[in-house]
Amino acid sequence: MNRFNASTRRNFLKQLVLASGILTLPIRVQSASKSIHTRKIPSTGQDLSIIGTGSWRSFNVGNDHQTRLKRSEVLRTFFEMGGQMVDSSPMYGSSEEVLGFCIKQLGSTADPLFSATKVWTSDTNEGRQQIKDSHRLWGIPKFNLLQVHNLVNWRAHLDTLLQMKADGKLQYVGITTSHGRRHRDLENIIVSEPIDFVQLTYHMQNRDVEDRLLPASLEKGVAVIANRPFSGGDLFDDYQRYPLPDWVKEFDCNNWAQFFLKFVISHPAITCAIPATSRVDHMIENMGAGYGELPDASTRKKMLRYISSL
Amino acid sequence: MEELLSYRLADLLLFSESTYLRQFERYNQWLYPGQYIAAIYGLLVLVFITRFNLFLNRILFMIQGLCWLLMSYGFLWQFYQSINWMVLYFIPVFIIQGFIFLRLGFKQNLILAKGRVLFSGLILWFLALIFNPVLEFSTQRNFSELSCFLLTPDSIAVTSVATMMLFNQKWLWFIPSFSWLVFSLLTYLSMESYSVLIPGMSLIIIMIYLLTPLNRFSANKPTL
């Protein structure tokens, strides 16, 4: 019943990966930081690393200085392995404040940071204040991306964000949903509004977005961020006790995290996936998915057949 | 409405279980050695409560009142609210419960219940003092993360309800304790944690006490 108990295999892997990761990190970073996969943001052509990081739960550690320092190390690993997009929201408790602490701790290591947060309130004026608060908490003068969170009061907030972009105070505008909610509304917005990004849930057990939202995003030139690529950890609970098949080596997959992530990022519409983690060893695994080969269309089908068979 | 119903309890939880347990670890460091004093006190009450006089009964109420006030500042304000904004709404609830206890400590007729009611109250006291830490330790909480008797919210909520039964006090005075137990139950349910047993079992015992004629077995009438 206690999910805290679930990962015997991951704990074993952790010992190996952490040991090898610590020993080889500088070498790997030197060769790897130039070779992480990137995708172009359609509206500008800017390159963005294909694996980002989320901060729901993982960075909500409150005023605990010791744990904040640990999260700084998680973020250090992220940047050293070529990560760029860090996504958060006012909804995530103290995550924004903790991220601001970590970014300050890391200094120039946190570069290039692609900062992404959200507006989450039903009140339009409160939304403007929330954006100011986010700037203060992150400690950065300008966000790369601001998104309307879960379509809450989306019309008014979108107007605010588009105005900020026009004034040069913001680089990109986006809108988010999660858990497969309000897809019809999101599709209408993708088609009719001048947004740069859309964020939605996409993983091996929830591929609803493949039918309409991903094709619509590709057609309209909207970048797609995939949240919850592990379904909040459920995919590990369901599958990690099984062995990975040998053929995963063909696309440089070494563990289940990379299996799940490579499936997500191999879809041509996906610009970036943002798994969240509070552990350095898990961050190493996640970022590893951004390197090497990616599965092609037939391999993706093979991956789906494999997990269906389990 | 449909969208609201699509949310699972776990979707509403903003922190991981490890982060939650870390708050207990930090609180225990802040509280040291208070948790050991509280445990000894709890044991003394369990063993000797039937020999308490009116003065000691009042002291029992006063101590619990002060513990509620301590926790509103210590655990809730210093630690827990930094990861869970909803807890801010419980700070005044804790303060109110604390003052209720202090006020009840001045009453003239704090007489110990007898029979099954006394037994039910002592069961709850035992749940908070002995069963809770044993359950936590056996389900992989580290020693430093254990929730100490009387000085953590679940524990004092359960002992408060126990006190209600032990002294036949009106259940209305303990609504703050009930509300915390429900909140804690939902929190542990969303974490899928075995610790859900403590608020869960307590709430079941409370419902049995309130809905059955159990309190009729006490020799003392419930007081206003």
PDB file of C-alpha atoms in Angstrom, chain B:
ATOM      1  CA  MET B   1     -18.286  19.733 -11.649  1.00  0.00           C
ATOM      2  CA  GLU B   2     -17.284  16.880 -13.916  1.00  0.00           C
ATOM      3  CA  GLU B   3     -13.760  18.247 -14.030  1.00  0.00           C
ATOM      4  CA  LEU B   4     -13.653  18.557 -10.249  1.00  0.00           C
ATOM      5  CA  LEU B   5     -14.718  14.943  -9.863  1.00  0.00           C
ATOM      6  CA  SER B   6     -11.971  13.849 -12.241  1.00  0.00           C
ATOM      7  CA  TYR B   7      -9.341  14.782  -9.642  1.00  0.00           C
ATOM      8  CA  ARG B   8      -8.014  11.998  -7.445  1.00  0.00           C
ATOM      9  CA  LEU B   9      -7.093  12.720  -3.834  1.00  0.00           C
ATOM     10  CA  ALA B  10      -3.439  12.244  -4.736  1.00  0.00           C
ATOM     11  CA  ASP B  11      -3.703  15.013  -7.342  1.00  0.00           C
ATOM     12  CA  LEU B  12      -4.475  17.495  -4.563  1.00  0.00           C
ATOM     13  CA  LEU B  13      -1.409  16.603  -2.499  1.00  0.00           C
ATOM     14  CA  LEU B  14       1.357  19.131  -3.140  1.00  0.00           C
ATOM     15  CA  PHE B  15       4.217  17.366  -1.407  1.00  0.00           C
ATOM     16  CA  SER B  16       5.812  13.948  -1.288  1.00  0.00           C
ATOM     17  CA  GLU B  17       5.608  11.646   1.708  1.00  0.00           C
ATOM     18  CA  SER B  18       9.353  12.009   2.244  1.00  0.00           C
ATOM     19  CA  THR B  19       8.986  15.790   2.436  1.00  0.00           C
ATOM     20  CA  TYR B  20       6.129  15.381   4.924  1.00  0.00           C
ATOM     21  CA  LEU B  21       8.174  13.061   7.135  1.00  0.00           C
ATOM     22  CA  ARG B  22      11.072  15.474   6.941  1.00  0.00           C
ATOM     23  CA  GLN B  23       8.878  18.049   8.733  1.00  0.00           C
ATOM     24  CA  PHE B  24       8.563  15.610  11.647  1.00  0.00           C
ATOM     25  CA  GLU B  25      12.307  15.098  11.684  1.00  0.00           C
ATOM     26  CA  ARG B  26      12.924  18.847  11.820  1.00  0.00           C
ATOM     27  CA  TYR B  27      10.205  19.335  14.437  1.00  0.00           C
ATOM     28  CA  ASN B  28      11.672  16.591  16.624  1.00  0.00           C
ATOM     29  CA  GLN B  29      15.045  18.334  16.494  1.00  0.00           C
ATOM     30  CA  TRP B  30      13.363  21.606  17.446  1.00  0.00           C
ATOM     31  CA  LEU B  31      11.385  19.939  20.247  1.00  0.00           C
ATOM     32  CA  TYR B  32      14.139  17.822  21.793  1.00  0.00           C
ATOM     33  CA  PRO B  33      13.946  16.540  24.562  1.00  0.00           C
ATOM     34  CA  GLY B  34      10.281  17.445  24.892  1.00  0.00           C
ATOM     35  CA  GLN B  35       9.094  14.314  23.132  1.00  0.00           C
ATOM     36  CA  TYR B  36      10.603  12.053  25.819  1.00  0.00           C
ATOM     37  CA  ILE B  37       9.044  14.103  28.612  1.00  0.00           C
ATOM     38  CA  ALA B  38       5.688  13.867  26.835  1.00  0.00           C
ATOM     39  CA  ALA B  39       5.998  10.100  26.451  1.00  0.00           C
ATOM     40  CA  ILE B  40       6.746   9.631  30.148  1.00  0.00           C
ATOM     41  CA  TYR B  41       3.812  11.867  30.990  1.00  0.00           C
ATOM     42  CA  GLY B  42       1.550   9.827  28.711  1.00  0.00           C
ATOM     43  CA  LEU B  43       2.607   6.609  30.387  1.00  0.00           C
ATOM     44  CA  LEU B  44       2.003   8.033  33.856  1.00  0.00           C
ATOM     45  CA  VAL B  45      -1.499   9.118  32.862  1.00  0.00           C
ATOM     46  CA  LEU B  46      -2.289   5.723  31.380  1.00  0.00           C
ATOM     47  CA  VAL B  47      -1.188   3.895  34.501  1.00  0.00           C
ATOM     48  CA  PHE B  48      -2.355   6.245  37.236  1.00  0.00           C
ATOM     49  CA  ILE B  49      -5.355   8.141  35.859  1.00  0.00           C
ATOM     50  CA  THR B  50      -7.812   6.173  37.940  1.00  0.00           C
ATOM     51  CA  ARG B  51      -6.046   7.499  41.049  1.00  0.00           C
ATOM     52  CA  PHE B  52      -6.055  11.148  39.947  1.00  0.00           C
ATOM     53  CA  ASN B  53      -7.910  13.695  42.052  1.00  0.00           C
ATOM     54  CA  LEU B  54      -9.662  16.845  40.808  1.00  0.00           C
ATOM     55  CA  PHE B  55      -6.463  18.862  40.917  1.00  0.00           C
ATOM     56  CA  LEU B  56      -4.560  16.379  38.751  1.00  0.00           C
ATOM     57  CA  ASN B  57      -7.506  16.128  36.365  1.00  0.00           C
ATOM     58  CA  ARG B  58      -7.334  19.873  35.897  1.00  0.00           C
ATOM     59  CA  ILE B  59      -3.582  19.716  35.342  1.00  0.00           C
ATOM     60  CA  LEU B  60      -4.231  17.141  32.624  1.00  0.00           C
ATOM     61  CA  PHE B  61      -6.561  19.556  30.828  1.00  0.00           C
ATOM     62  CA  MET B  62      -4.179  22.479  31.247  1.00  0.00           C
ATOM     63  CA  ILE B  63      -1.259  20.516  29.834  1.00  0.00           C
ATOM     64  CA  GLN B  64      -3.258  19.494  26.793  1.00  0.00           C
ATOM     65  CA  GLY B  65      -4.380  23.075  26.254  1.00  0.00           C
ATOM     66  CA  LEU B  66      -0.798  24.290  26.324  1.00  0.00           C
ATOM     67  CA  CYS B  67       0.261  21.510  23.967  1.00  0.00           C
ATOM     68  CA  TRP B  68      -2.327  22.612  21.399  1.00  0.00           C
ATOM     69  CA  LEU B  69      -1.003  26.157  21.587  1.00  0.00           C
ATOM     70  CA  LEU B  70       2.595  24.963  21.341  1.00  0.00           C
ATOM     71  CA  MET B  71       1.803  22.950  18.236  1.00  0.00           C
ATOM     72  CA  SER B  72      -0.038  25.749  16.498  1.00  0.00           C
ATOM     73  CA  TYR B  73       3.246  27.665  16.600  1.00  0.00           C
ATOM     74  CA  GLY B  74       5.764  24.831  16.627  1.00  0.00           C
ATOM     75  CA  PHE B  75       4.637  22.216  14.168  1.00  0.00           C
ATOM     76  CA  LEU B  76       2.064  24.050  12.051  1.00  0.00           C
ATOM     77  CA  TRP B  77       3.606  27.501  11.747  1.00  0.00           C
ATOM     78  CA  GLN B  78       7.323  26.749  11.890  1.00  0.00           C
ATOM     79  CA  PHE B  79       7.339  23.687   9.665  1.00  0.00           C
ATOM     80  CA  TYR B  80       4.195  22.231   8.106  1.00  0.00           C
ATOM     81  CA  GLN B  81       2.644  25.389   6.623  1.00  0.00           C
ATOM     82  CA  SER B  82       5.785  25.932   4.503  1.00  0.00           C
ATOM     83  CA  ILE B  83       4.816  22.931   2.373  1.00  0.00           C
ATOM     84  CA  ASN B  84       1.046  22.974   2.767  1.00  0.00           C
ATOM     85  CA  TRP B  85      -0.801  26.330   2.677  1.00  0.00           C
ATOM     86  CA  MET B  86      -4.057  24.689   3.826  1.00  0.00           C
ATOM     87  CA  VAL B  87      -2.492  24.192   7.235  1.00  0.00           C
ATOM     88  CA  LEU B  88      -2.608  27.949   7.834  1.00  0.00           C
ATOM     89  CA  TYR B  89      -6.368  27.603   8.308  1.00  0.00           C
ATOM     90  CA  PHE B  90      -5.782  25.077  11.082  1.00  0.00           C
ATOM     91  CA  ILE B  91      -3.641  27.398  13.178  1.00  0.00           C
ATOM     92  CA  PRO B  92      -6.658  29.294  14.599  1.00  0.00           C
ATOM     93  CA  VAL B  93      -8.455  25.944  14.967  1.00  0.00           C
ATOM     94  CA  PHE B  94      -5.585  24.650  17.111  1.00  0.00           C
ATOM     95  CA  ILE B  95      -5.553  27.839  19.175  1.00  0.00           C
ATOM     96  CA  ILE B  96      -9.286  27.554  19.788  1.00  0.00           C
ATOM     97  CA  GLN B  97      -8.934  23.927  20.868  1.00  0.00           C
ATOM     98  CA  GLY B  98      -6.101  24.924  23.170  1.00  0.00           C
ATOM     99  CA  PHE B  99      -8.190  27.603  24.881  1.00  0.00           C
ATOM    100  CA  ILE B 100     -11.144  25.253  25.186  1.00  0.00           C
ATOM    101  CA  PHE B 101      -8.931  22.850  27.105  1.00  0.00           C
ATOM    102  CA  LEU B 102      -7.590  25.605  29.309  1.00  0.00           C
ATOM    103  CA  ARG B 103     -11.133  26.763  30.044  1.00  0.00           C
ATOM    104  CA  LEU B 104     -12.351  23.226  30.787  1.00  0.00           C
ATOM    105  CA  GLY B 105      -9.441  22.867  33.189  1.00  0.00           C
ATOM    106  CA  PHE B 106     -11.163  25.321  35.503  1.00  0.00           C
ATOM    107  CA  LYS B 107     -14.344  23.280  35.843  1.00  0.00           C
ATOM    108  CA  GLN B 108     -15.443  21.863  39.164  1.00  0.00           C
ATOM    109  CA  ASN B 109     -16.815  18.558  37.990  1.00  0.00           C
ATOM    110  CA  LEU B 110     -13.978  16.874  36.092  1.00  0.00           C
ATOM    111  CA  ILE B 111     -14.864  13.382  37.209  1.00  0.00           C
ATOM    112  CA  LEU B 112     -13.410  10.328  35.545  1.00  0.00           C
ATOM    113  CA  ALA B 113     -15.827   8.117  33.664  1.00  0.00           C
ATOM    114  CA  LYS B 114     -16.275   4.473  34.506  1.00  0.00           C
ATOM    115  CA  GLY B 115     -16.884   1.194  32.776  1.00  0.00           C
ATOM    116  CA  ARG B 116     -16.827   0.951  28.998  1.00  0.00           C
ATOM    117  CA  VAL B 117     -16.484   4.679  28.487  1.00  0.00           C
ATOM    118  CA  LEU B 118     -13.351   4.769  30.609  1.00  0.00           C
ATOM    119  CA  PHE B 119     -12.085   1.764  28.699  1.00  0.00           C
ATOM    120  CA  SER B 120     -12.761   3.419  25.314  1.00  0.00           C
ATOM    121  CA  GLY B 121     -10.918   6.548  26.362  1.00  0.00           C
ATOM    122  CA  LEU B 122      -7.935   4.553  27.563  1.00  0.00           C
ATOM    123  CA  ILE B 123      -7.881   2.589  24.296  1.00  0.00           C
ATOM    124  CA  LEU B 124      -7.570   5.842  22.384  1.00  0.00           C
ATOM    125  CA  TRP B 125      -4.871   7.049  24.750  1.00  0.00           C
ATOM    126  CA  PHE B 126      -2.994   3.788  24.170  1.00  0.00           C
ATOM    127  CA  LEU B 127      -3.455   4.232  20.398  1.00  0.00           C
ATOM    128  CA  ALA B 128      -1.738   7.595  20.517  1.00  0.00           C
ATOM    129  CA  LEU B 129       0.977   6.667  23.021  1.00  0.00           C
ATOM    130  CA  ILE B 130       2.039   3.165  21.996  1.00  0.00           C
ATOM    131  CA  PHE B 131       0.347   1.967  18.798  1.00  0.00           C
ATOM    132  CA  ASN B 132       1.064   5.061  16.709  1.00  0.00           C
ATOM    133  CA  PRO B 133       4.876   5.089  17.072  1.00  0.00           C
ATOM    134  CA  VAL B 134       5.044   1.300  16.721  1.00  0.00           C
ATOM    135  CA  LEU B 135       2.993   1.473  13.506  1.00  0.00           C
ATOM    136  CA  GLU B 136       5.131   4.281  12.138  1.00  0.00           C
ATOM    137  CA  PHE B 137       8.401   2.553  12.972  1.00  0.00           C
ATOM    138  CA  SER B 138       7.253  -0.742  11.490  1.00  0.00           C
ATOM    139  CA  THR B 139       6.232   0.964   8.240  1.00  0.00           C
ATOM    140  CA  GLN B 140       9.663   2.369   7.517  1.00  0.00           C
ATOM    141  CA  ARG B 141       9.643   5.702   9.229  1.00  0.00           C
ATOM    142  CA  ASN B 142      13.050   6.432  10.664  1.00  0.00           C
ATOM    143  CA  PHE B 143      13.261   6.947  14.421  1.00  0.00           C
ATOM    144  CA  SER B 144      13.900  10.655  13.898  1.00  0.00           C
ATOM    145  CA  GLU B 145      10.661  10.957  11.890  1.00  0.00           C
ATOM    146  CA  LEU B 146       8.321   9.414  14.459  1.00  0.00           C
ATOM    147  CA  SER B 147       5.436  11.607  15.540  1.00  0.00           C
ATOM    148  CA  CYS B 148       5.825  12.076  19.266  1.00  0.00           C
ATOM    149  CA  PHE B 149       3.048  11.634  21.777  1.00  0.00           C
ATOM    150  CA  LEU B 150       0.913  14.678  22.586  1.00  0.00           C
ATOM    151  CA  LEU B 151       3.168  17.067  20.706  1.00  0.00           C
ATOM    152  CA  THR B 152       2.182  16.241  17.146  1.00  0.00           C
ATOM    153  CA  PRO B 153      -1.252  16.969  15.686  1.00  0.00           C
ATOM    154  CA  ASP B 154      -2.561  13.440  15.178  1.00  0.00           C
ATOM    155  CA  SER B 155      -1.429  12.370  18.603  1.00  0.00           C
ATOM    156  CA  ILE B 156      -2.961  15.264  20.476  1.00  0.00           C
ATOM    157  CA  ALA B 157      -6.162  15.088  18.463  1.00  0.00           C
ATOM    158  CA  VAL B 158      -6.557  11.452  19.472  1.00  0.00           C
ATOM    159  CA  THR B 159      -5.671  12.112  23.125  1.00  0.00           C
ATOM    160  CA  SER B 160      -8.084  15.045  23.157  1.00  0.00           C
ATOM    161  CA  VAL B 161     -10.907  12.828  22.013  1.00  0.00           C
ATOM    162  CA  ALA B 162      -9.763  10.281  24.604  1.00  0.00           C
ATOM    163  CA  THR B 163      -9.982  13.000  27.239  1.00  0.00           C
ATOM    164  CA  MET B 164     -13.482  13.848  26.045  1.00  0.00           C
ATOM    165  CA  MET B 165     -14.532  10.283  26.711  1.00  0.00           C
ATOM    166  CA  LEU B 166     -12.580   9.903  29.948  1.00  0.00           C
ATOM    167  CA  PHE B 167     -14.276  12.904  31.502  1.00  0.00           C
ATOM    168  CA  ASN B 168     -17.633  12.785  29.717  1.00  0.00           C
ATOM    169  CA  GLN B 169     -17.203  16.174  28.138  1.00  0.00           C
ATOM    170  CA  LYS B 170     -19.540  17.520  25.481  1.00  0.00           C
ATOM    171  CA  TRP B 171     -18.398  16.414  22.040  1.00  0.00           C
ATOM    172  CA  LEU B 172     -18.999  19.882  20.599  1.00  0.00           C
ATOM    173  CA  TRP B 173     -15.875  21.100  22.408  1.00  0.00           C
ATOM    174  CA  PHE B 174     -13.792  18.710  20.371  1.00  0.00           C
ATOM    175  CA  ILE B 175     -14.870  19.588  16.860  1.00  0.00           C
ATOM    176  CA  PRO B 176     -11.391  21.047  16.203  1.00  0.00           C
ATOM    177  CA  SER B 177      -9.856  17.677  17.049  1.00  0.00           C
ATOM    178  CA  PHE B 178     -12.331  15.851  14.800  1.00  0.00           C
ATOM    179  CA  SER B 179     -11.636  18.227  11.934  1.00  0.00           C
ATOM    180  CA  TRP B 180      -7.902  17.622  12.202  1.00  0.00           C
ATOM    181  CA  LEU B 181      -8.387  13.855  12.244  1.00  0.00           C
ATOM    182  CA  VAL B 182     -10.437  14.046   9.058  1.00  0.00           C
ATOM    183  CA  PHE B 183      -7.800  16.265   7.419  1.00  0.00           C
ATOM    184  CA  SER B 184      -5.052  13.897   8.478  1.00  0.00           C
ATOM    185  CA  LEU B 185      -7.005  10.891   7.241  1.00  0.00           C
ATOM    186  CA  LEU B 186      -7.362  12.476   3.809  1.00  0.00           C
ATOM    187  CA  THR B 187      -3.677  13.426   3.747  1.00  0.00           C
ATOM    188  CA  TYR B 188      -2.515   9.887   4.526  1.00  0.00           C
ATOM    189  CA  LEU B 189      -5.062   8.409   2.122  1.00  0.00           C
ATOM    190  CA  SER B 190      -3.664  10.525  -0.668  1.00  0.00           C
ATOM    191  CA  MET B 191      -0.172   9.307   0.222  1.00  0.00           C
ATOM    192  CA  GLU B 192      -1.396   5.710   0.425  1.00  0.00           C
ATOM    193  CA  SER B 193       0.369   5.481   3.764  1.00  0.00           C
ATOM    194  CA  TYR B 194      -0.263   2.984   6.560  1.00  0.00           C
ATOM    195  CA  SER B 195      -0.348   5.917   8.959  1.00  0.00           C
ATOM    196  CA  VAL B 196      -3.943   6.385   7.806  1.00  0.00           C
ATOM    197  CA  LEU B 197      -4.821   3.751  10.416  1.00  0.00           C
ATOM    198  CA  ILE B 198      -4.411   6.149  13.329  1.00  0.00           C
ATOM    199  CA  PRO B 199      -6.892   8.844  12.296  1.00  0.00           C
ATOM    200  CA  GLY B 200      -9.041   6.155  10.675  1.00  0.00           C
ATOM    201  CA  MET B 201      -9.357   3.969  13.746  1.00  0.00           C
ATOM    202  CA  SER B 202      -9.819   7.002  15.969  1.00  0.00           C
ATOM    203  CA  LEU B 203     -12.665   8.318  13.854  1.00  0.00           C
ATOM    204  CA  ILE B 204     -14.355   4.930  13.898  1.00  0.00           C
ATOM    205  CA  ILE B 205     -14.139   4.761  17.692  1.00  0.00           C
ATOM    206  CA  ILE B 206     -15.499   8.306  17.914  1.00  0.00           C
ATOM    207  CA  MET B 207     -18.438   7.476  15.673  1.00  0.00           C
ATOM    208  CA  ILE B 208     -19.237   4.393  17.726  1.00  0.00           C
ATOM    209  CA  TYR B 209     -19.068   6.457  20.887  1.00  0.00           C
ATOM    210  CA  LEU B 210     -21.300   9.210  19.537  1.00  0.00           C
ATOM    211  CA  LEU B 211     -23.840   7.095  17.712  1.00  0.00           C
ATOM    212  CA  THR B 212     -24.328   4.238  20.172  1.00  0.00           C
ATOM    213  CA  PRO B 213     -25.614   4.357  23.710  1.00  0.00           C
ATOM    214  CA  LEU B 214     -22.071   3.627  24.917  1.00  0.00           C
ATOM    215  CA  ASN B 215     -21.976   6.840  26.926  1.00  0.00           C
ATOM    216  CA  ARG B 216     -24.997   5.642  28.859  1.00  0.00           C
ATOM    217  CA  PHE B 217     -22.757   3.110  30.521  1.00  0.00           C
ATOM    218  CA  SER B 218     -20.812   5.827  32.275  1.00  0.00           C
ATOM    219  CA  ALA B 219     -21.772   6.552  35.848  1.00  0.00           C
ATOM    220  CA  ASN B 220     -21.379  10.262  35.125  1.00  0.00           C
ATOM    221  CA  LYS B 221     -23.662  12.363  33.009  1.00  0.00           C
ATOM    222  CA  PRO B 222     -22.042  14.313  30.152  1.00  0.00           C
ATOM    223  CA  THR B 223     -21.387  17.856  31.224  1.00  0.00           C
ATOM    224  CA  LEU B 224     -22.136  21.096  29.357  1.00  0.00           C
TER     225      LEU B 224
END
